């Protein structure tokens, strides 16, 4: 029989250690297109218990997974700082970027020592590599930081290069634009395509897809020309079909859908729908479609199902319900099997295999076996609610859930509103033990897809233009009040948290609105001017679109920077920050903390000296999570059932 205990004081088996352990993340699903290992699939694992190291793994058929990346190596690239696309495989050989020196390595077997194929101390970083067997070259995006180190340029220079894996020679194939992605050589080795864009655009604003003829020796290109894209059109993930026809994703219809460039030059939508295929290009390597030459089909990841279409005609053949709700990193392997990372509200992210002929889906690798009874899991309710200006916004509401406890009659739970990062990104209903940590202890959580989030079409995505710090803040506030008005949460115990851009939304909500009683920022932005002046190349002009050009709109930056408005703060704040963060420098959190402390408000500042943007080490993930729950307990007056999460809180009576 369930015990009666106040919200926030419930004992839960979902510990911070379990959350950190489940924090293993899967990336970069790959297959070897050479055909040497038709049953083998590769993927990367981010492992918090190993200091946030990325490890390449593989699995052949029904065998046990094999680890490739030896101790001392970390298969992670820093291109665009967010990385992705750090590894690929060809002819049984794994190629990967190593985090420490950013060199590209070749590894011939799981037991072989990695061999560098790019020079040391070059200042070069590599991502989105692909092997062209016809020309015996690797094409990749190269980000050159040596020009900055030598004082020749103010920011890194990005290009598309060809790398000869044996001679280690490199040749520039495309240059002149600020950014590149997805370089792919056609199966016959005669053509190459890529995506490019320039400041101040981000890859979800205005991008272009180009193609060119490859020189027979693979050392250059001819006749480069634009295929599609342009002003206010986001195109991405160009790929060649087995017959050499070009496919890509575009939002020209308001939704990111798949398109085919026919032999006559027409651009035809494949299975057009009012929902997105893929998402914003924050990281390399996450293509949401691929080709199956054996069966002549294209497989796509639209939402809850995998869709199969006839190659060439685009005729819809069938959908396959995998039993999961989200699918990403989709590739087609041998014997008609598709591989991807899939997840759901009750299933951890897993690498799965889907057989086209049988429509059967089975798990290749799960991040974790189910560690706790599902009676401790809160199943999210997808809600749409009214917000400012007569508009609507979206969110997932997770009510408190713990099979062992009920709350005293007549009481309502505290609510934690979560603002996702990006801000051009989204939250999903994927099982997230970080969320379940709170709900299983008696705290409700509202995960908000505020206006500007992806997954709802371009019109919704573009609503954040010039409105960051306004629409996102309004939607988080209105979402909290919507639940309070419905009688689902305690209006007097509303909190908000977020990481990175979500941390800014958190701080802005506390500074410019009077809705929340506490806030927790994880590596969040407090000073927009400082961010505009001191951040990495990829995001250096991001704010032009969502706030305005700087310094032309300097007054707007000052008006929307929480650091300039601490006089308006009247509630408690905790800040968790990485000491080596290059995206949101730690001095922003330090300035915010000092300002709030000097005002006499309860506040906490926890610095992890060896963390970057996002916490990857298990011990730091645990301390941040336990510390946040402890902080909210002190503010809202509940007693956590677990001890050990104490952090120092200034000005706390």
XYZ file of C-alpha atoms in Angstrom:
653
model
C 0.000 0.000 0.000
C 1.325 3.445 -0.974
C 2.548 5.596 1.907
C 1.342 9.162 2.338
C 4.147 11.732 2.241
C 4.451 15.371 1.099
C 5.397 16.112 -2.483
C 9.169 16.396 -2.798
C 9.898 13.993 0.042
C 9.239 10.708 -1.767
C 11.944 8.068 -1.738
C 12.901 7.058 -5.260
C 15.097 4.302 -6.729
C 16.039 6.729 -9.530
C 19.219 8.066 -7.949
C 21.631 10.593 -9.402
C 24.086 7.708 -9.863
C 21.508 5.889 -11.971
C 20.830 9.075 -13.953
C 24.546 9.537 -14.620
C 24.920 5.882 -15.559
C 21.963 6.154 -17.942
C 23.632 9.286 -19.275
C 25.455 7.110 -21.796
C 24.486 8.617 -25.133
C 24.526 7.065 -28.570
C 25.716 8.855 -31.704
C 27.005 8.384 -35.243
C 25.375 5.120 -36.299
C 27.335 3.902 -39.330
C 27.545 0.908 -41.628
C 30.397 -0.153 -43.882
C 29.111 0.564 -47.395
C 32.020 -1.332 -48.953
C 30.091 -4.560 -48.367
C 32.957 -6.230 -46.524
C 30.909 -6.625 -43.346
C 27.225 -6.535 -44.384
C 25.977 -7.522 -40.911
C 28.121 -5.038 -38.990
C 26.863 -1.763 -37.536
C 29.002 0.866 -35.786
C 28.090 3.585 -33.308
C 29.687 5.944 -30.778
C 28.982 6.006 -27.052
C 29.499 9.010 -24.784
C 30.395 7.527 -21.394
C 30.128 9.803 -18.341
C 31.759 7.152 -16.117
C 34.904 7.413 -18.277
C 35.223 11.162 -17.978
C 32.901 11.882 -20.886
C 34.954 9.837 -23.360
C 33.482 8.855 -26.736
C 34.035 5.199 -27.653
C 33.419 3.621 -31.061
C 31.652 0.256 -30.868
C 30.430 -2.286 -33.405
C 28.330 -5.407 -33.585
C 28.206 -8.193 -36.171
C 24.807 -9.847 -36.480
C 23.806 -11.375 -33.148
C 27.296 -11.309 -31.618
C 28.273 -9.252 -28.583
C 29.271 -5.601 -29.101
C 32.954 -4.868 -29.654
C 34.797 -1.763 -28.458
C 37.274 -0.131 -30.829
C 38.553 3.034 -29.151
C 41.474 2.217 -26.824
C 42.235 3.986 -23.566
C 43.924 7.313 -24.180
C 41.751 8.059 -27.217
C 38.448 9.904 -27.397
C 36.491 9.744 -30.694
C 35.147 13.287 -30.598
C 35.610 16.236 -32.931
C 35.417 19.921 -32.043
C 34.322 21.257 -35.429
C 31.646 23.890 -34.693
C 32.444 23.025 -31.029
C 29.324 20.821 -30.973
C 31.008 18.179 -33.116
C 29.221 15.082 -34.371
C 30.221 13.037 -37.401
C 33.500 12.147 -35.696
C 33.781 8.605 -37.091
C 33.020 6.485 -40.136
C 33.966 3.030 -41.403
C 35.098 1.620 -44.723
C 36.393 -1.790 -45.768
C 36.564 -2.948 -42.151
C 38.606 0.094 -41.068
C 37.371 2.711 -38.574
C 38.374 6.346 -39.062
C 37.858 8.830 -36.233
C 38.805 12.268 -34.941
C 40.619 12.207 -31.605
C 39.538 14.863 -29.123
C 42.920 15.624 -27.549
C 44.847 16.498 -30.714
C 41.968 16.695 -33.231
C 43.915 14.540 -35.673
C 42.156 12.013 -37.893
C 43.106 8.400 -37.134
C 42.770 5.070 -38.925
C 42.199 1.839 -36.964
C 42.291 -1.453 -38.852
C 40.807 -3.664 -36.097
C 39.527 -3.374 -32.517
C 42.904 -4.593 -31.243
C 45.047 -2.427 -33.539
C 46.668 0.802 -32.423
C 45.149 3.873 -34.106
C 47.385 5.419 -36.759
C 47.255 9.182 -37.446
C 46.588 10.167 -41.058
C 46.643 13.949 -40.565
C 49.606 16.014 -39.297
C 50.262 16.928 -35.682
C 49.959 20.491 -34.373
C 48.289 21.671 -37.554
C 45.379 23.491 -35.935
C 43.035 21.480 -38.161
C 39.838 19.783 -37.041
C 37.803 17.315 -39.110
C 34.169 16.161 -39.202
C 31.573 14.526 -41.439
C 34.078 12.244 -43.146
C 33.164 9.853 -45.929
C 35.303 7.385 -47.884
C 35.133 7.376 -51.693
C 36.359 3.983 -52.856
C 36.446 4.953 -56.535
C 39.012 7.717 -55.884
C 40.577 6.276 -52.716
C 40.044 9.553 -50.852
C 38.267 10.761 -47.735
C 36.092 13.836 -48.077
C 35.503 15.836 -44.911
C 34.803 19.254 -43.457
C 38.047 20.829 -42.235
C 38.094 23.668 -39.727
C 41.444 25.490 -39.726
C 42.332 27.268 -36.480
C 45.982 27.797 -37.400
C 45.085 31.002 -39.265
C 43.753 32.440 -36.005
C 46.804 31.289 -34.058
C 49.086 32.994 -36.606
C 47.032 36.185 -36.559
C 46.036 35.804 -40.229
C 42.281 35.692 -39.572
C 39.849 36.574 -36.809
C 38.044 33.239 -36.975
C 38.677 29.688 -38.134
C 38.417 28.915 -41.845
C 36.115 26.079 -42.938
C 36.539 24.144 -46.169
C 35.688 20.837 -47.827
C 38.834 18.791 -48.326
C 39.943 15.527 -49.887
C 42.384 13.506 -47.781
C 44.521 10.732 -49.224
C 44.663 8.162 -46.389
C 48.006 6.717 -47.487
C 50.045 9.776 -48.504
C 48.213 12.059 -46.028
C 47.992 14.726 -48.727
C 45.057 17.139 -48.477
C 43.373 19.112 -51.239
C 40.747 21.837 -50.850
C 37.609 21.055 -52.871
C 35.316 23.886 -51.740
C 36.160 27.152 -50.010
C 34.973 30.727 -49.631
C 31.833 30.184 -47.556
C 31.818 30.450 -43.790
C 30.469 26.935 -43.176
C 30.226 23.552 -44.893
C 28.557 20.216 -44.170
C 27.716 16.855 -45.764
C 30.353 16.534 -48.498
C 29.518 13.358 -50.433
C 31.032 11.942 -53.608
C 28.667 10.120 -55.979
C 28.968 6.317 -56.254
C 30.767 6.575 -59.603
C 33.307 9.058 -58.195
C 32.444 11.709 -60.786
C 30.453 14.251 -58.768
C 30.438 15.754 -55.285
C 27.748 17.624 -53.343
C 27.810 19.614 -50.115
C 25.867 22.140 -48.022
C 27.199 25.653 -47.401
C 26.073 28.834 -45.682
C 27.422 32.177 -44.507
C 27.171 34.513 -41.542
C 24.828 35.585 -40.046
C 22.771 32.518 -41.000
C 22.538 29.364 -38.991
C 21.925 26.087 -40.859
C 18.178 26.325 -40.172
C 17.947 29.823 -41.712
C 19.365 30.183 -45.220
C 21.609 27.489 -46.692
C 22.526 26.191 -50.136
C 23.366 22.820 -51.655
C 26.071 22.822 -54.299
C 27.498 20.181 -56.570
C 30.569 19.935 -58.790
C 32.418 17.522 -61.036
C 35.324 15.707 -59.405
C 38.700 15.680 -61.101
C 39.708 12.107 -62.007
C 42.561 12.205 -59.482
C 40.262 13.439 -56.686
C 42.439 16.495 -56.078
C 39.990 19.163 -57.171
C 36.603 20.000 -58.679
C 35.224 21.690 -61.785
C 31.959 23.406 -62.686
C 30.742 24.022 -59.122
C 27.182 25.363 -59.068
C 24.240 25.830 -56.721
C 21.514 23.187 -56.853
C 18.940 24.562 -54.413
C 18.424 26.721 -51.343
C 18.870 30.429 -50.799
C 17.249 33.216 -48.820
C 15.055 31.929 -45.996
C 15.280 28.335 -47.227
C 17.021 25.694 -45.142
C 18.389 22.771 -47.145
C 20.566 20.024 -45.688
C 21.812 16.436 -45.849
C 22.390 16.020 -49.595
C 22.964 12.393 -50.549
C 23.475 10.463 -53.785
C 21.255 7.510 -54.570
C 22.959 4.284 -55.758
C 22.192 5.378 -59.335
C 23.785 8.801 -58.797
C 20.697 10.990 -58.397
C 20.683 13.716 -55.754
C 18.361 13.821 -52.742
C 18.187 16.425 -49.964
C 15.992 17.873 -47.211
C 14.348 21.289 -47.559
C 11.848 23.420 -45.637
C 10.580 25.191 -48.773
C 7.092 23.826 -47.993
C 7.322 25.112 -44.373
C 8.276 21.612 -43.164
C 11.622 19.828 -43.504
C 10.740 17.179 -46.100
C 12.744 14.953 -48.440
C 13.267 15.958 -52.092
C 14.619 14.204 -55.175
C 16.365 15.933 -58.086
C 15.229 13.897 -61.082
C 17.276 13.250 -64.213
C 15.290 16.026 -65.922
C 16.228 18.496 -63.167
C 12.850 18.607 -61.402
C 12.782 18.804 -57.596
C 10.126 16.384 -56.367
C 8.998 15.911 -52.759
C 9.142 12.326 -51.462
C 6.176 11.567 -49.220
C 5.395 15.233 -48.428
C 3.905 15.687 -44.972
C 3.141 18.427 -42.485
C 5.717 17.093 -40.074
C 9.492 17.217 -40.024
C 12.063 14.755 -41.210
C 15.249 15.427 -39.308
C 15.989 18.439 -37.164
C 18.293 21.444 -36.805
C 21.899 20.882 -37.877
C 23.605 21.466 -34.517
C 25.856 18.466 -35.032
C 27.201 16.581 -38.020
C 26.253 13.056 -38.960
C 22.560 12.754 -38.112
C 20.966 12.110 -41.503
C 17.309 11.014 -41.252
C 17.176 8.990 -44.482
C 19.208 6.492 -46.507
C 19.021 4.155 -49.496
C 18.599 0.392 -49.778
C 20.026 -0.600 -53.172
C 19.098 -4.271 -52.719
C 15.378 -3.517 -52.530
C 15.331 -0.222 -54.448
C 13.832 1.745 -51.554
C 14.463 4.865 -49.491
C 13.941 4.667 -45.752
C 12.992 7.815 -43.833
C 12.477 8.710 -40.180
C 9.213 10.654 -39.897
C 8.235 10.792 -36.244
C 7.005 7.531 -34.726
C 7.544 5.312 -37.762
C 10.063 4.473 -40.438
C 8.692 5.118 -43.900
C 9.772 3.182 -46.980
C 9.479 4.676 -50.470
C 10.281 3.380 -53.916
C 13.506 4.805 -55.255
C 12.977 6.953 -58.327
C 9.177 7.183 -58.343
C 8.893 8.132 -54.669
C 5.876 5.846 -54.308
C 5.056 5.106 -50.677
C 5.470 1.405 -49.953
C 4.869 0.990 -46.252
C 5.505 2.280 -42.741
C 7.094 0.196 -40.025
C 6.059 0.700 -36.405
C 9.232 -0.085 -34.463
C 7.627 0.199 -31.040
C 9.572 3.402 -30.381
C 8.503 7.058 -30.767
C 11.632 8.818 -32.051
C 14.269 7.766 -34.582
C 17.576 9.388 -35.528
C 20.986 8.616 -37.089
C 19.353 6.458 -39.742
C 21.483 4.303 -42.059
C 20.788 1.365 -44.355
C 22.975 -1.698 -43.981
C 23.248 -4.965 -45.850
C 20.531 -7.589 -46.329
C 17.747 -4.995 -46.327
C 18.253 -3.876 -42.723
C 17.935 -0.290 -41.521
C 19.721 0.854 -38.364
C 18.966 3.887 -36.216
C 18.834 5.210 -32.661
C 15.309 4.897 -31.295
C 13.649 5.808 -28.011
C 10.264 6.233 -26.311
C 8.795 7.493 -23.004
C 9.404 4.081 -21.392
C 12.439 2.814 -23.338
C 16.001 4.053 -23.205
C 17.689 5.141 -26.437
C 18.832 2.067 -28.334
C 20.465 1.174 -31.600
C 17.846 -0.902 -33.394
C 17.776 -2.965 -36.581
C 14.679 -3.005 -38.815
C 14.300 -5.650 -41.502
C 12.580 -4.248 -44.577
C 11.152 -7.577 -45.757
C 9.697 -8.711 -42.426
C 9.085 -5.280 -40.823
C 10.628 -6.763 -37.682
C 12.570 -4.466 -35.329
C 15.056 -5.737 -32.773
C 17.506 -4.068 -30.400
C 21.206 -4.098 -31.253
C 22.416 -2.031 -28.297
C 20.544 -0.331 -25.457
C 22.083 2.346 -23.293
C 20.763 0.480 -20.278
C 18.551 -2.414 -19.273
C 15.393 -1.269 -17.522
C 16.775 -0.565 -14.020
C 13.538 0.255 -12.190
C 9.873 -0.641 -12.231
C 7.886 1.458 -14.692
C 5.630 2.299 -11.753
C 8.161 5.023 -10.986
C 7.938 6.530 -14.479
C 5.796 9.538 -15.282
C 4.337 9.281 -18.795
C 4.225 12.729 -20.397
C 1.061 14.381 -21.592
C 1.602 16.454 -24.738
C -0.224 19.754 -24.257
C -0.903 22.878 -26.285
C -1.703 25.987 -24.292
C -2.520 29.669 -24.903
C 0.322 32.118 -24.555
C 1.043 35.821 -25.047
C -0.340 37.687 -28.043
C -3.177 35.227 -28.566
C -0.710 32.596 -29.778
C -0.225 28.978 -28.711
C 2.778 26.975 -27.520
C 3.549 23.319 -26.873
C 4.972 21.267 -24.012
C 5.179 17.868 -22.337
C 3.761 17.725 -18.811
C 5.121 15.050 -16.464
C 2.965 14.763 -13.309
C 4.549 13.345 -10.132
C 4.543 9.549 -10.186
C 5.835 7.011 -7.664
C 4.035 3.723 -7.052
C 5.118 3.750 -3.392
C 3.738 7.159 -2.412
C 0.743 9.446 -2.480
C 0.580 13.038 -1.271
C -1.676 14.351 1.530
C -5.173 15.090 0.314
C -5.733 18.681 -0.755
C -2.073 19.393 -1.549
C -0.554 20.181 -4.934
C 2.965 19.442 -6.174
C 5.727 21.936 -6.881
C 6.360 22.477 -10.595
C 9.708 22.674 -12.348
C 9.447 24.267 -15.789
C 12.276 23.262 -18.105
C 13.473 25.458 -20.969
C 15.427 23.468 -23.558
C 18.722 24.655 -24.977
C 19.457 25.848 -28.471
C 17.277 27.872 -28.473
C 16.533 26.551 -31.982
C 15.966 23.011 -30.787
C 13.252 21.033 -29.024
C 12.441 18.604 -26.241
C 10.857 15.219 -26.866
C 9.024 12.517 -24.952
C 12.100 10.253 -24.913
C 12.692 8.492 -21.594
C 14.928 10.830 -19.615
C 15.903 9.756 -16.101
C 16.869 13.329 -15.298
C 13.181 14.205 -15.588
C 12.057 11.039 -13.807
C 14.441 11.880 -10.949
C 12.197 14.860 -10.131
C 8.786 13.348 -10.859
C 9.473 10.178 -8.865
C 10.254 12.399 -5.864
C 6.990 14.304 -6.130
C 7.880 17.307 -8.292
C 5.956 17.889 -11.512
C 7.891 18.907 -14.607
C 6.816 20.860 -17.674
C 9.180 20.474 -20.653
C 8.369 23.432 -22.920
C 8.688 23.626 -26.692
C 8.334 27.382 -26.748
C 7.778 29.379 -29.938
C 10.972 29.019 -31.947
C 11.328 25.307 -31.230
C 11.850 22.852 -34.056
C 9.523 20.042 -35.075
C 6.471 22.242 -35.681
C 7.386 23.709 -39.072
C 9.309 26.776 -40.226
C 6.591 29.286 -39.332
C 6.663 28.210 -35.686
C 10.476 27.984 -35.720
C 10.858 31.512 -37.054
C 8.682 33.045 -34.342
C 11.801 33.387 -32.213
C 13.439 35.718 -34.729
C 14.248 38.965 -32.889
C 12.234 37.554 -29.966
C 14.683 35.494 -27.890
C 14.156 36.478 -24.299
C 10.512 37.350 -25.026
C 8.575 34.492 -26.636
C 10.513 31.736 -24.872
C 10.090 33.457 -21.519
C 6.395 34.184 -22.091
C 5.706 30.588 -23.076
C 7.443 29.146 -20.015
C 5.486 31.509 -17.776
C 2.151 30.868 -19.480
C 2.745 27.110 -19.392
C 3.264 27.221 -15.626
C 0.167 29.361 -15.086
C -1.877 27.109 -17.386
C -1.161 24.104 -15.168
C -1.771 26.131 -12.013
C -5.139 27.310 -13.364
C -6.016 23.688 -14.136
C -5.340 22.821 -10.496
C -2.492 20.447 -11.335
C 0.388 22.240 -9.573
C 0.997 24.550 -6.625
C 0.946 28.162 -7.841
C 3.128 29.181 -4.885
C 5.889 26.698 -5.717
C 6.861 27.311 -9.329
C 10.478 26.944 -10.425
C 12.297 27.035 -13.741
C 15.562 25.542 -14.963
C 17.497 25.164 -18.179
C 20.912 24.631 -19.685
C 22.831 26.871 -22.089
C 20.198 28.847 -24.007
C 17.633 27.365 -21.616
C 19.716 28.809 -18.801
C 19.302 32.240 -20.376
C 15.543 31.745 -20.593
C 15.622 30.757 -16.925
C 17.532 33.875 -15.859
C 15.422 36.122 -18.087
C 12.197 34.683 -16.660
C 13.415 35.425 -13.135
C 14.601 38.933 -14.004
C 11.752 40.115 -16.234
C 8.692 38.237 -14.969
C 7.204 37.692 -11.536
C 5.934 34.125 -11.951
C 8.617 31.823 -10.565
C 9.841 31.494 -7.000
C 13.180 29.863 -7.814
C 15.416 29.176 -10.796
C 18.402 26.982 -11.628
C 20.714 27.801 -14.529
C 23.124 25.239 -15.961
C 25.883 26.971 -17.987
C 23.346 29.651 -18.965
C 23.816 33.066 -20.548
C 23.502 36.079 -18.271
C 25.129 38.742 -20.456
C 24.082 38.801 -24.103
C 26.672 41.411 -25.009
C 29.433 39.253 -23.587
C 28.100 36.306 -25.575
C 28.045 38.350 -28.781
C 31.643 39.468 -28.201
C 33.107 36.211 -26.920
C 31.860 32.959 -28.413
C 32.974 30.508 -31.076
C 32.591 30.925 -34.835
C 29.541 28.701 -35.384
C 27.318 30.804 -33.109
C 29.150 34.119 -33.386
C 26.347 35.672 -35.467
C 23.449 33.541 -34.189
C 22.145 36.409 -32.080
C 21.771 38.633 -35.165
C 18.696 36.600 -36.079
C 17.092 36.014 -32.702
C 17.908 39.363 -31.035
C 19.328 41.718 -33.662
C 22.616 42.818 -35.173
C 25.303 43.842 -32.720
C 26.433 46.567 -32.001
C 23.669 48.239 -34.023
C 21.070 46.996 -31.520
C 23.243 47.314 -28.438
C 20.372 48.783 -26.417
C 18.276 45.637 -27.023
C 21.147 43.429 -25.837
C 21.404 45.460 -22.647
C 17.646 45.431 -22.108
C 17.412 41.640 -22.409
C 20.539 40.731 -20.403
C 19.557 39.508 -16.924
C 22.944 40.619 -15.557
C 21.854 44.241 -16.090
C 18.590 43.799 -14.201
C 19.430 42.090 -10.941
C 17.493 44.868 -9.226
C 14.353 43.185 -10.556
C 15.182 39.786 -9.049
C 13.214 38.767 -6.012
C 13.738 35.000 -5.755
C 16.396 32.349 -5.259
C 18.896 31.313 -7.952
C 21.426 28.488 -8.309
C 24.057 28.385 -11.056
C 26.078 25.357 -12.217
C 28.945 26.037 -14.614
C 31.846 24.376 -16.450
C 35.215 26.053 -16.019
C 36.386 25.270 -19.584
C 33.181 26.313 -21.359
C 34.045 27.998 -24.688
C 30.425 28.585 -25.691
C 29.179 30.313 -22.528
C 32.291 31.551 -20.689
C 32.186 30.927 -16.918
C 32.667 34.594 -16.091
C 29.016 35.167 -17.019
C 27.803 32.835 -14.258
C 30.310 34.353 -11.847
C 29.082 37.891 -12.572
C 25.472 36.841 -12.149
C 26.181 35.071 -8.876
C 28.075 38.005 -7.389
C 25.334 40.433 -8.372
C 22.590 38.283 -6.839
C 24.652 37.574 -3.715
C 25.335 41.276 -3.199
C 21.608 41.916 -3.365
C 21.125 39.539 -0.440
C 19.068 36.915 -2.258
C 19.539 33.179 -1.620
C 21.883 31.902 -4.303
C 24.402 29.178 -5.043
C 27.281 28.861 -7.501
C 28.893 25.502 -8.273
C 31.887 25.471 -10.641
C 33.197 22.298 -12.288
C 36.716 23.390 -13.333
C 37.323 20.613 -15.878
C 33.921 20.611 -17.603
C 33.028 22.292 -20.868
C 29.614 23.194 -22.306
C 27.439 20.490 -20.804
C 28.526 18.160 -18.028
C 29.995 14.878 -19.257
C 31.636 13.443 -16.147
C 29.442 11.219 -13.991
C 30.496 12.742 -10.674
C 29.667 16.246 -11.893
C 26.345 15.181 -13.364
C 25.441 13.678 -9.993
C 26.457 16.731 -8.011
C 24.543 19.085 -10.307
C 21.354 17.018 -10.122
C 21.426 16.345 -6.387
C 22.453 19.934 -5.773
C 19.534 21.320 -7.750
C 17.018 19.133 -5.919
C 18.515 20.090 -2.555
C 18.377 23.770 -3.509
C 14.709 23.579 -4.518
C 13.903 21.686 -1.310
C 15.405 24.472 0.793
C 13.446 27.084 -1.145
C 10.099 25.240 -1.260
C 10.273 23.748 2.203
C 10.296 20.036 1.452
C 12.763 17.556 2.942
C 14.453 15.314 0.351
C 14.400 11.644 1.323
C 18.035 11.285 0.238
C 20.974 12.977 1.897
C 24.238 13.994 0.315
C 23.156 16.610 -2.203
C 23.977 19.578 -0.026
C 25.498 22.638 -1.692
C 26.449 25.949 -0.129
C 23.656 28.501 -0.433
C 24.500 32.128 0.219
C 22.024 34.366 2.065
C 19.866 31.389 3.040
C 18.253 31.878 6.434
